[in-house]
Coordinates of C-alpha atoms in Angstrom, one line a residue:
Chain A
X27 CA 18.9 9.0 20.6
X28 CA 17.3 11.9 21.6
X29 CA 15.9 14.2 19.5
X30 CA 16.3 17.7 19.9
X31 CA 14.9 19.3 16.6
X32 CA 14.2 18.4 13.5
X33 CA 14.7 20.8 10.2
X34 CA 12.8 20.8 7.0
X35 CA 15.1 21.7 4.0
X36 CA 12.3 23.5 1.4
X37 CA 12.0 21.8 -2.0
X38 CA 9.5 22.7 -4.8
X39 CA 5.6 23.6 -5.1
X40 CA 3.4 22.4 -7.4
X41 CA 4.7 25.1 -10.2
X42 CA 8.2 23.7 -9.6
X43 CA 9.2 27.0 -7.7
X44 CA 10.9 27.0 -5.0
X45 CA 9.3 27.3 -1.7
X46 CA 9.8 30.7 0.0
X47 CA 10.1 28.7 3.3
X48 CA 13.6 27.5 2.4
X49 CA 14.2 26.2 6.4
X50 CA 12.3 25.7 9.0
X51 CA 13.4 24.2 12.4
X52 CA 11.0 22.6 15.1
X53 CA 12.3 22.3 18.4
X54 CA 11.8 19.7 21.4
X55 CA 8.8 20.9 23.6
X56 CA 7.1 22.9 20.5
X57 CA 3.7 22.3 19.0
X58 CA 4.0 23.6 15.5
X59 CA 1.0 24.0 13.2
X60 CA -0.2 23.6 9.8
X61 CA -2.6 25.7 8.1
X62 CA -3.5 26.3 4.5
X63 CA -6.7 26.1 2.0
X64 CA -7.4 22.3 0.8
X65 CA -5.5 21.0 -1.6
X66 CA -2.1 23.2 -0.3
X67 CA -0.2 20.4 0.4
X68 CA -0.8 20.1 4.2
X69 CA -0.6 16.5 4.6
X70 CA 1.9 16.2 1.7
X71 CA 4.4 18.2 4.1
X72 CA 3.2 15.9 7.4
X73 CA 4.0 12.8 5.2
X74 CA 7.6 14.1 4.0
X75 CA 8.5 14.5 7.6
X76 CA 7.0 10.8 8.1
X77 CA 9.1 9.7 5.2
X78 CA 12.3 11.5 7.1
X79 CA 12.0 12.6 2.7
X80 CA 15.8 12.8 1.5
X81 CA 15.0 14.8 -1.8
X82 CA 13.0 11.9 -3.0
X83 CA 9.2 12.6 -2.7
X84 CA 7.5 14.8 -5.1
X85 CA 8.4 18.2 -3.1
X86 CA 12.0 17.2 -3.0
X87 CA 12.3 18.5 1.1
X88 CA 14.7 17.2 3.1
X89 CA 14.5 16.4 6.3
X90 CA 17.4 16.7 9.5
X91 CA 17.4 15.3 12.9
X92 CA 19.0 17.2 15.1
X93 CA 21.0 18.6 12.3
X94 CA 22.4 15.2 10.4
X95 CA 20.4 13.0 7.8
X96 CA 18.7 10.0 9.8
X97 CA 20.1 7.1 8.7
X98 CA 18.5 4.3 6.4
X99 CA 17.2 2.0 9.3
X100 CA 15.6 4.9 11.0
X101 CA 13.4 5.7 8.5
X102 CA 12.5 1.7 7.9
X103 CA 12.3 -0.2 10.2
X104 CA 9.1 0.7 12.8
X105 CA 10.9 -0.5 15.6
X106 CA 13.3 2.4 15.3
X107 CA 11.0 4.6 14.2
X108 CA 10.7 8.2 16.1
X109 CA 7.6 9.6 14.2
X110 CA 4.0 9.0 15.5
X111 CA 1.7 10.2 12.7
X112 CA -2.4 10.5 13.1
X113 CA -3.6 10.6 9.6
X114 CA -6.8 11.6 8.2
X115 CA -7.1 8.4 7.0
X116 CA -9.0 6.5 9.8
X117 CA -10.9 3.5 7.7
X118 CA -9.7 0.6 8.9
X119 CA -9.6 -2.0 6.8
X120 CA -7.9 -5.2 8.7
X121 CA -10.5 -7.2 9.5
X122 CA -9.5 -8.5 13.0
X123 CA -10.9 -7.1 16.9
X124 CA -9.2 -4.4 18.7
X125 CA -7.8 -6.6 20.6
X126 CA -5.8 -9.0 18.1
X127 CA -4.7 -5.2 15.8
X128 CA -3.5 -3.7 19.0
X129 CA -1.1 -6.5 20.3
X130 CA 0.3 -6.8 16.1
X131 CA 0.7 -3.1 16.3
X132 CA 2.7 -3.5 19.5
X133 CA 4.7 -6.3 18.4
X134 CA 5.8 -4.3 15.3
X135 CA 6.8 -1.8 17.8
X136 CA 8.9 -4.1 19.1
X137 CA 7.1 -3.7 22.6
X138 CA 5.9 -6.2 25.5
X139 CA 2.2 -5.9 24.9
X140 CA 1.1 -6.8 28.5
X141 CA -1.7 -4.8 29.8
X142 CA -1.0 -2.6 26.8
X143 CA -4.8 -3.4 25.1
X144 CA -6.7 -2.1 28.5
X145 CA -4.2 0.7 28.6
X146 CA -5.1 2.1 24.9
X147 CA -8.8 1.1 25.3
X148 CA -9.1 2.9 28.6
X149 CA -7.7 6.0 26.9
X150 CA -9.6 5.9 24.0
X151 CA -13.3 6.1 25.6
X152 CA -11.8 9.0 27.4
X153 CA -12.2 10.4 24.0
X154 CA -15.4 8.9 22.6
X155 CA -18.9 8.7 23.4
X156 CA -19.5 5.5 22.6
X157 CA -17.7 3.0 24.6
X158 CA -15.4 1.0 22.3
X159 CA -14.5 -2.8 23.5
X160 CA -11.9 -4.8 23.1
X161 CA -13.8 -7.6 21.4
X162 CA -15.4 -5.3 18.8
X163 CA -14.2 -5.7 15.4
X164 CA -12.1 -3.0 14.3
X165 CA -14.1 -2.7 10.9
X166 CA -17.7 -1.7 12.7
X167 CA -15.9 1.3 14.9
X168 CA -17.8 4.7 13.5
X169 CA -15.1 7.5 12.5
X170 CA -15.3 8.5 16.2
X171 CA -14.3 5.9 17.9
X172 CA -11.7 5.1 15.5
X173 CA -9.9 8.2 15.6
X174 CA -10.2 8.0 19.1
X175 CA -8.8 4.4 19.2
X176 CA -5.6 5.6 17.1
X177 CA -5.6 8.8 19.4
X178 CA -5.1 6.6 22.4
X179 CA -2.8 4.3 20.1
X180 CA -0.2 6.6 19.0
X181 CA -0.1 8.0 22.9
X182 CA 1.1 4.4 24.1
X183 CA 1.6 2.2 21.4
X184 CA 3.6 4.5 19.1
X185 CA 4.5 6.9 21.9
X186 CA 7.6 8.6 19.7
X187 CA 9.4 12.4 20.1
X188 CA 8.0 13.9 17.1
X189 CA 3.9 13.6 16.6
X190 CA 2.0 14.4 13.6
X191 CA -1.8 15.1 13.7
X192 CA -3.8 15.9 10.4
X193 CA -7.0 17.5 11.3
X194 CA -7.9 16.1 14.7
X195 CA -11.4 18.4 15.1
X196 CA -12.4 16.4 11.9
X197 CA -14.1 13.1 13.9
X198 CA -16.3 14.3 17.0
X199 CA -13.7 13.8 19.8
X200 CA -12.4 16.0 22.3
X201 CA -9.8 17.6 21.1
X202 CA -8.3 19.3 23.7
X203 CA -7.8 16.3 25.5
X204 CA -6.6 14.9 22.5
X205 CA -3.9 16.8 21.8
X206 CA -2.8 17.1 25.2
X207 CA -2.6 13.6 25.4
X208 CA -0.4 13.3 22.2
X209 CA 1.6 16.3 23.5
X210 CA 2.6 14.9 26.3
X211 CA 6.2 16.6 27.8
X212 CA 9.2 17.0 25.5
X213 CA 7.8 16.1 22.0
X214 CA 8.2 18.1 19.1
X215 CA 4.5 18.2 17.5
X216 CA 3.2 19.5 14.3
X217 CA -0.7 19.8 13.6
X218 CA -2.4 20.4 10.7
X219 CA -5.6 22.3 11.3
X220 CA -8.3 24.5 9.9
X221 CA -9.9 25.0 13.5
X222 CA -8.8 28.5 15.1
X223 CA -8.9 26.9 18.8
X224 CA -5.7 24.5 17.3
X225 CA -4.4 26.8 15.7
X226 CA -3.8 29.5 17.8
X227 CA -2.8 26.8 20.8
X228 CA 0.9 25.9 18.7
X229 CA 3.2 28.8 19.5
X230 CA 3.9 29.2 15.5
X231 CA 2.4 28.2 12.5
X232 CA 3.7 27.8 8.9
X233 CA 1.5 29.2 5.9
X234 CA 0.7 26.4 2.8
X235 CA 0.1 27.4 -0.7
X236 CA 0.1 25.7 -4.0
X237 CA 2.1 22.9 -2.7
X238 CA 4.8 25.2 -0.9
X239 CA 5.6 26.4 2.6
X240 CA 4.9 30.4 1.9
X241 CA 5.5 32.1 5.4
X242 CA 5.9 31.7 9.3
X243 CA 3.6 33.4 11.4
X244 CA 4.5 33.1 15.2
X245 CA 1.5 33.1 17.4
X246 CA 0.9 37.0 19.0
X247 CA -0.4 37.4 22.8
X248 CA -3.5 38.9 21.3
X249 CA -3.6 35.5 19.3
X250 CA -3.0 33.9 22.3
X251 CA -6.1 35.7 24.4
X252 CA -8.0 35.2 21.3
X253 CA -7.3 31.5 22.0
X254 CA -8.0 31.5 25.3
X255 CA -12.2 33.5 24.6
X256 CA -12.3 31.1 21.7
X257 CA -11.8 27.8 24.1
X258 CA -14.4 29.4 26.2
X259 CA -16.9 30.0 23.2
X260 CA -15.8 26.0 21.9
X261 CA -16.3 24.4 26.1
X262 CA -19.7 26.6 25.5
X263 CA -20.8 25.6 22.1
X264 CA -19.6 21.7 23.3
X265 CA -22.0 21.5 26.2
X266 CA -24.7 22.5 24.4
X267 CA -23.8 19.5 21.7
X268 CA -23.8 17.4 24.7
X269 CA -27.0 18.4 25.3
X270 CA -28.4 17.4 22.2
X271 CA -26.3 14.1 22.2
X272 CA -27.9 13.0 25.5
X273 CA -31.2 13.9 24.6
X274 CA -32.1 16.7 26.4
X275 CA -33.8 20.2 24.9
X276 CA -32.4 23.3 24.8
X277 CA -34.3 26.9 25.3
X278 CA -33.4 30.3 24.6
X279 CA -31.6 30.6 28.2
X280 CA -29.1 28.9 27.0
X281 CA -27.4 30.7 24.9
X282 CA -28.1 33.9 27.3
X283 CA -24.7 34.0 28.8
X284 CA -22.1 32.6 26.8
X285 CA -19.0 33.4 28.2
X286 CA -17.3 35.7 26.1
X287 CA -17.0 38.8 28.5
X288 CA -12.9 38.1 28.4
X289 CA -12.4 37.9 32.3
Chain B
X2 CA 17.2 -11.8 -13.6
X3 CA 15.0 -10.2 -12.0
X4 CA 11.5 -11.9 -11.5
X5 CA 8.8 -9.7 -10.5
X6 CA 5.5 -11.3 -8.9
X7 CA 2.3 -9.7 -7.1
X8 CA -1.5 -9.4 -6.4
X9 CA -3.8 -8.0 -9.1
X10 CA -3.9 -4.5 -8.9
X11 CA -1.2 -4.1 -6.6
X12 CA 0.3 -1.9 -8.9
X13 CA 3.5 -4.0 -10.2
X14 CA 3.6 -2.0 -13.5
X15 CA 3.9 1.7 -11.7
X16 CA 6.4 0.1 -9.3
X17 CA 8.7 -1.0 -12.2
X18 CA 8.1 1.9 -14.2
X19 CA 9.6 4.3 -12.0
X20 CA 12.1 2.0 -10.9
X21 CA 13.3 1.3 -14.8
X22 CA 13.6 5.3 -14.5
X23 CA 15.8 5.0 -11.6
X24 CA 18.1 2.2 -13.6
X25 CA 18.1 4.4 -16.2
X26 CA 19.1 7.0 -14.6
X27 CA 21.9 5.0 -13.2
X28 CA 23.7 4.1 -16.6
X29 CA 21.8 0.3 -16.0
X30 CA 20.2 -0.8 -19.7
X31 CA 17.0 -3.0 -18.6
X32 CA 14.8 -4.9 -20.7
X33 CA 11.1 -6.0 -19.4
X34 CA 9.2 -9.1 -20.2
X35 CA 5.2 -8.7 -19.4
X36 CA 3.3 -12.2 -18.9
X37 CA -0.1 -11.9 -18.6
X38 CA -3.3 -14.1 -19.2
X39 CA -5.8 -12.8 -21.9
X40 CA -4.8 -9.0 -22.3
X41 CA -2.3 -6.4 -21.7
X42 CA -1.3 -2.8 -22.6
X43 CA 1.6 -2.8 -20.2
X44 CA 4.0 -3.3 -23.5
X45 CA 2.8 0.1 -24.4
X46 CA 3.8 1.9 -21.2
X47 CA 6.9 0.2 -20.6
X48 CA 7.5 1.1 -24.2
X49 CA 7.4 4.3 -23.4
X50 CA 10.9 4.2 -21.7
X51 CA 12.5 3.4 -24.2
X52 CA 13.1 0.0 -23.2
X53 CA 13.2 -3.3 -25.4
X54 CA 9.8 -4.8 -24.2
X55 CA 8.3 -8.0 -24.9
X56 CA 4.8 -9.3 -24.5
X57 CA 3.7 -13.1 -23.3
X58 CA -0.3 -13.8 -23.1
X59 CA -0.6 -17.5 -21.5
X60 CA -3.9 -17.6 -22.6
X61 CA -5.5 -20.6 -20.3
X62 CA -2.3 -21.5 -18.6
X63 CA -1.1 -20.9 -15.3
X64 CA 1.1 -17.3 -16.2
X65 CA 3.9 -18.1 -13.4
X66 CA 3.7 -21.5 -15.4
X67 CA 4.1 -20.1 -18.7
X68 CA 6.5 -17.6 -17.5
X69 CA 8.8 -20.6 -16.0
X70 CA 8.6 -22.6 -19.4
X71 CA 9.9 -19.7 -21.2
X72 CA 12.7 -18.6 -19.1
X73 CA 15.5 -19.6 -21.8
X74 CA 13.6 -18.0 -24.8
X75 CA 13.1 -14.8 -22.5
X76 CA 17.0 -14.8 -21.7
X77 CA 17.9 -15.2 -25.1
X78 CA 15.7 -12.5 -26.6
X79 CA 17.6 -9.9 -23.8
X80 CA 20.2 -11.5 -25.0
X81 CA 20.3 -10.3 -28.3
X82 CA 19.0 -6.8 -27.0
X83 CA 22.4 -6.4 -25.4
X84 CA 20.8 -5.7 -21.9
X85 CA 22.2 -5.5 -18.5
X86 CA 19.3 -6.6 -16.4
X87 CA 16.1 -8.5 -17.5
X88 CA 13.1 -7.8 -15.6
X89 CA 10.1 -10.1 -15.9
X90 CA 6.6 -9.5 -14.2
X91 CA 4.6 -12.0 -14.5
X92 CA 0.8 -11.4 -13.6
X93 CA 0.1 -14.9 -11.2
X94 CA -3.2 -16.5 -10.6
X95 CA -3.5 -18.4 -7.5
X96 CA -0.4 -16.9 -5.6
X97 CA 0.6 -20.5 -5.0
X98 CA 3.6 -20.8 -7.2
X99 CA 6.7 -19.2 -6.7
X100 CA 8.1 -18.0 -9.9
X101 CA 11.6 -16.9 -8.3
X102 CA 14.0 -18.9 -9.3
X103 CA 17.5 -19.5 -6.9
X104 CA 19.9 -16.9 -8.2
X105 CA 17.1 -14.4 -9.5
X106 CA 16.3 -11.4 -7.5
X107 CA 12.7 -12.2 -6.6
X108 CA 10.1 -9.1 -5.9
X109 CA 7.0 -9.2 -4.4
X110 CA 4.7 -6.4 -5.0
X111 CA 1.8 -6.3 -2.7
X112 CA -1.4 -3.9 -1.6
X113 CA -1.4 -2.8 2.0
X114 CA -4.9 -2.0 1.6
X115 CA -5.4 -5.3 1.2
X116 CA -5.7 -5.9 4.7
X117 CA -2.7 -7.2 6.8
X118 CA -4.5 -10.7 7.2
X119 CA -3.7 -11.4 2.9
X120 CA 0.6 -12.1 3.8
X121 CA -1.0 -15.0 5.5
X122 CA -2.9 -16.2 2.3
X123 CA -1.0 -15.7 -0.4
X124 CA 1.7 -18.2 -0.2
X125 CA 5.6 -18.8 -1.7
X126 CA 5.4 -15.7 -4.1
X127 CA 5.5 -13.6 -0.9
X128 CA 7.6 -16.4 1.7
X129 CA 9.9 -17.2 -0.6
X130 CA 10.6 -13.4 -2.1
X131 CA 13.8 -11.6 -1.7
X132 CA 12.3 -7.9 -1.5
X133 CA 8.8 -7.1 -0.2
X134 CA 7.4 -3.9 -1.7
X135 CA 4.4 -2.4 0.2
X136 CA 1.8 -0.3 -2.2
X137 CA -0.5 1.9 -1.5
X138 CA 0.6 2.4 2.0
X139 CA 0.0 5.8 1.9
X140 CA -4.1 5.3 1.8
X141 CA -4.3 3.6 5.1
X142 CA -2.9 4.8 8.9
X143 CA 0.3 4.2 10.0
X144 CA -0.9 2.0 12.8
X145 CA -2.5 -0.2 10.2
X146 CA 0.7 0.0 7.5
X147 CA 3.0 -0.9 10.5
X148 CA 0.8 -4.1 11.3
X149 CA 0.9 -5.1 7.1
X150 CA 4.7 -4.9 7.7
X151 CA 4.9 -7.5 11.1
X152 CA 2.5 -9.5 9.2
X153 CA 4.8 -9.7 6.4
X154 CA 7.6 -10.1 8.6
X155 CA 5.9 -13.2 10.2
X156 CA 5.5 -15.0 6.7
X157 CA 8.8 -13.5 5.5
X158 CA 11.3 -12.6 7.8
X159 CA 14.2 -13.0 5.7
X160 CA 13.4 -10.5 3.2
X161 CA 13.9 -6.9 2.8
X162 CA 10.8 -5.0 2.7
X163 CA 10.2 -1.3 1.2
X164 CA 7.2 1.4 1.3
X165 CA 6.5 2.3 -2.0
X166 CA 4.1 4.8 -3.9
X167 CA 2.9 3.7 -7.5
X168 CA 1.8 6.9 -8.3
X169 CA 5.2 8.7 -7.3
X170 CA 7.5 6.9 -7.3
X171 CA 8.8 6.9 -3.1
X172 CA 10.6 3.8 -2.7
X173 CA 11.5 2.9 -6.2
X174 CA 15.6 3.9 -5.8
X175 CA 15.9 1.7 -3.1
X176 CA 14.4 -1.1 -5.2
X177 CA 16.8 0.0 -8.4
X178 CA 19.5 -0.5 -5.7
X179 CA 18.8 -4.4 -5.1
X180 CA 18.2 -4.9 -8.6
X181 CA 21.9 -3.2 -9.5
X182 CA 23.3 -5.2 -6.5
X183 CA 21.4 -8.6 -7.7
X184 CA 23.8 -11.5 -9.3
X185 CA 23.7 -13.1 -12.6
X186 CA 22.6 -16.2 -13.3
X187 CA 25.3 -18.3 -14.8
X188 CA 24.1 -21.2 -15.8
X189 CA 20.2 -21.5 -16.8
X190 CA 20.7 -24.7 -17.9
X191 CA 20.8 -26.0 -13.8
X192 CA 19.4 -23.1 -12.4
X193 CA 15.8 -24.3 -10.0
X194 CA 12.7 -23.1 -8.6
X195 CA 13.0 -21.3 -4.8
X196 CA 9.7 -23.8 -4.1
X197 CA 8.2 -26.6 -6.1
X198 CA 4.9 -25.4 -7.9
X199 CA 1.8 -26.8 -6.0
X200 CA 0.8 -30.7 -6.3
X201 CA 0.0 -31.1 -10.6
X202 CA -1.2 -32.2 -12.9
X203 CA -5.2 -33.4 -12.5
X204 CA -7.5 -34.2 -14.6
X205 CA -9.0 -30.5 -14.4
X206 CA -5.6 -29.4 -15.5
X207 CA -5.8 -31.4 -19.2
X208 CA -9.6 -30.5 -19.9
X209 CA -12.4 -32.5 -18.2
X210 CA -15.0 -30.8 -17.3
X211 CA -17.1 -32.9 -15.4
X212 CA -17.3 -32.8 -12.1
X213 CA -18.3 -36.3 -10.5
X214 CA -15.3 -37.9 -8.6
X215 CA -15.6 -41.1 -10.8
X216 CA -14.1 -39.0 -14.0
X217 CA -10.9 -37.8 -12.0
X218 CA -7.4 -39.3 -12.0
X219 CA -4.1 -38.4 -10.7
X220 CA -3.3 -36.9 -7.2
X221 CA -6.9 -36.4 -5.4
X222 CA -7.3 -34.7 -2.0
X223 CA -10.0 -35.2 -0.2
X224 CA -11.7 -32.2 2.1
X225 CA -10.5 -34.1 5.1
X226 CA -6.9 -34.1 3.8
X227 CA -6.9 -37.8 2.7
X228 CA -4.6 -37.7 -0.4
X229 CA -4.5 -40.5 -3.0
X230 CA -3.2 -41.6 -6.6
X231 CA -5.8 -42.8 -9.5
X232 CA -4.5 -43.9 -12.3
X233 CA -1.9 -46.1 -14.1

């Protein structure tokens, strides 16, 4: 099945109101974000989508594909699954190597898992600093290389038409790459973000409050040039961290030209 | 009959709370019997459904044991309460009984943060269950609740398994569905265990407490698997 768009049917916010966001409907191609203090229900809204929620989480959304309520195996079974989520929760806790989680993880995808562990590991310390290996035990990775690990994961292993990402600037990685990796062509993706680079990349965002969707702000061409000087502030500010990752000093001169002329 | 097994903690009584709710709900009149070892409040916040509840404390015995021994008094009691479905959780100890019994609905209520290497140490309460349901899966990545479920699926692949939140209740009105759907037992009198309780009764069972080999009888295994009988 294709998947075209999905549509979130607005339930209730913490007060039991409901939410002035009473649709909203993410199309094919479209990165969609998130934004809202803590504690607004970000991830709350990312999980109902997970869920494909009928009605029966505590918001009471409801969630259409393509206009019709997924049916029950859909939102089971993994192996029909269409929803890759990256959660902020990046702990692992299965105590078994890369290697051994990675094949499992594929197998409950119901995929052939040949070459598959290079494939994700390769992509992964395109992410990280610290080279992860296969051998390593998943429990040692630091938060880095474990985002980055389920980064690459959900790019091949769950590679599915709708992503969800909550807070991806959170663990050190690159994040551009990141999410043009889990982009890829075609998918529908939603992003939960505090960071204005993020943010202002998705082409509209949706406002949380108290546990409710409150309002829809599409992203404006002066947004979107404020995106683009803000990249070139974030490649600036990220060299310099390199810098001091690597060891090396930094004087005066280099913060003399940052690049924020605009052209 | 509905027989309700699981890990410490796993969160067994939130599960059934929310899912007595659900049967509730449905026009269903439950009533639940908690077996525990030394202590329990669970009575109290079952009570608070409105539900006949019933409290069993098997003190130094096996619970799953205990709960086995006192199927017909249990049936009986829910009897008398004029109840549609009898639900009993009983609180387990080693993980290697099975307390389901054939024509029971047996549920298995585990942790996912648990780590998906535990399906493979827990034994019959899990491989011989009829519904799996996952807690806590919401604390962990999907990655990592998707490997819990295949590693459930390889000790288990006959069963039905079901994400579930304690705390809100996701997942509990599927699990009210199976228990509506689950058949009646119709004769207690023949009905049998799914799988035979783990080799008993030794020595350490009855009281001694000394450990030298030369004070043990009945079935004795040796580290290198050697099993033998001493005794009459």
């Amino acid at each position: 099945m294709n998947i075209e768009e999905i549509k979130i049917i607005g339930g209730f916010n913490k007060c039991g109101e409901s939410e002035k966001v009473n649709e909203l409907v993410v199309k094919r191609g479209e990165i969609f974000g998130v934004v809202g203090p803590t504690g607004s229900g970000k991830s709350n809204l990312i999980s109902d989508i997970e869920q494909l929620a009928q009605g029966d989480t505590p918001s009471s959304r409801k969630i259409l594909v393509n206009g019709n309520v997924p049916d029950v195996e859909m939102r089971r079974d993994p192996r029909k699954r269409r929803i890759a989520q990256l959660s902020q929760n990046m702990n692992f806790l299965a105590d078994m190597s890369v290697e051994e989680f990675l094949i499992m993880h594929a197998k409950s995808r119901g995929m052939n898992s040949e070459g598959i562990v290079d494939k994700v590991v390769d992509l992964a310390n395109q992410l990280t600093g610290e080279p992860i290996k296969k051998d390593y035990n998943l429990t040692i990775l630091s938060g880095g290389q474990s985002r980055s690990l389920m980064v690459a994961d959900v790019a091949v292993i769950s590679d599915s038409p709708i992503v969800l990402i909550d807070e991806i600037e959170n663990a050190g990685i690159k994040k551009h790459e990141a999410l043009e990796l889990l982009a890829g062509c075609g998918k529908i993706v939603m992003v939960i973000t505090h960071d204005p680079v993020l943010a202002l990349m998705t082409t509209r965002r949706v406002v949380m409050r108290n546990g409710g969707m409150t309002e829809i702000i599409e992203t404006t061409e002066e947004e979107k040039e404020v995106s683009q000087r803000l990249s070139e502030i974030d490649s600036w500010m990220l060299s310099m961290r390199e810098k001091v990752r690597h060891g090396e000093k930094l004087n005066l001169k280099d913060i003399e030209t940052p690049v924020v002329s605009g052209n | 009959m509905i027989i309700v097994a699981g890990t410490p903690g796993a969160g067994k009584t939130s599960v059934m709370t929310h899912t007595i709710k659900q049967l509730v709900s449905k026009g269903n009149k439950p009533a639940v019997v908690k077996i525990d070892c030394l202590y329990t409040d669970d009575d109290t916040r079952y009570g608070k459904l409105g539900i006949p509840t019933l409290v069993g404390l098997s003190k130094d015995m096996c619970p799953d044991h205990f709960a086995i021994y006192n199927l017909e008094e249990m049936a009986e009691w829910a009897e008398k309460e004029g109840v549609d479905t009898l639900i009993i959780e009983t609180a387990g100890l080693c993980h290697r009984c099975a307390p389901y019994t054939e024509n029971s609905l047996g549920i298995c209520v585990i942790d996912a943060t648990s780590g998906p290497n535990t399906p493979r140490k827990v034994g019959p309460f899990l491989t011989s269950a009829d519904v799996v349901a996952i807690t806590k899966g919401d604390i962990i990545s999907q990655a990592e609740r998707e490997v819990f479920r295949e590693r459930v699926l390889e000790m288990n692949p006959k069963c039905t398994i079901y994400d579930v939140n304690g705390l809100s209740g996701q997942g509990c009105a599927e699990i009210s569905e199976e228990i509506m759907e689950a058949k009646d037992i119709m004769d207690l009198e023949n009905e049998e265990l799914r799988h035979n309780a783990p080799l008993c009764v030794c020595t350490l069972c009855v009281g001694e407490t000394k450990v030298a080999k030369k004070h043990h009888r009945g079935v004795l295994r040796r580290i290198d698997g050697f099993t033998k009988y001493v005794g009459e």
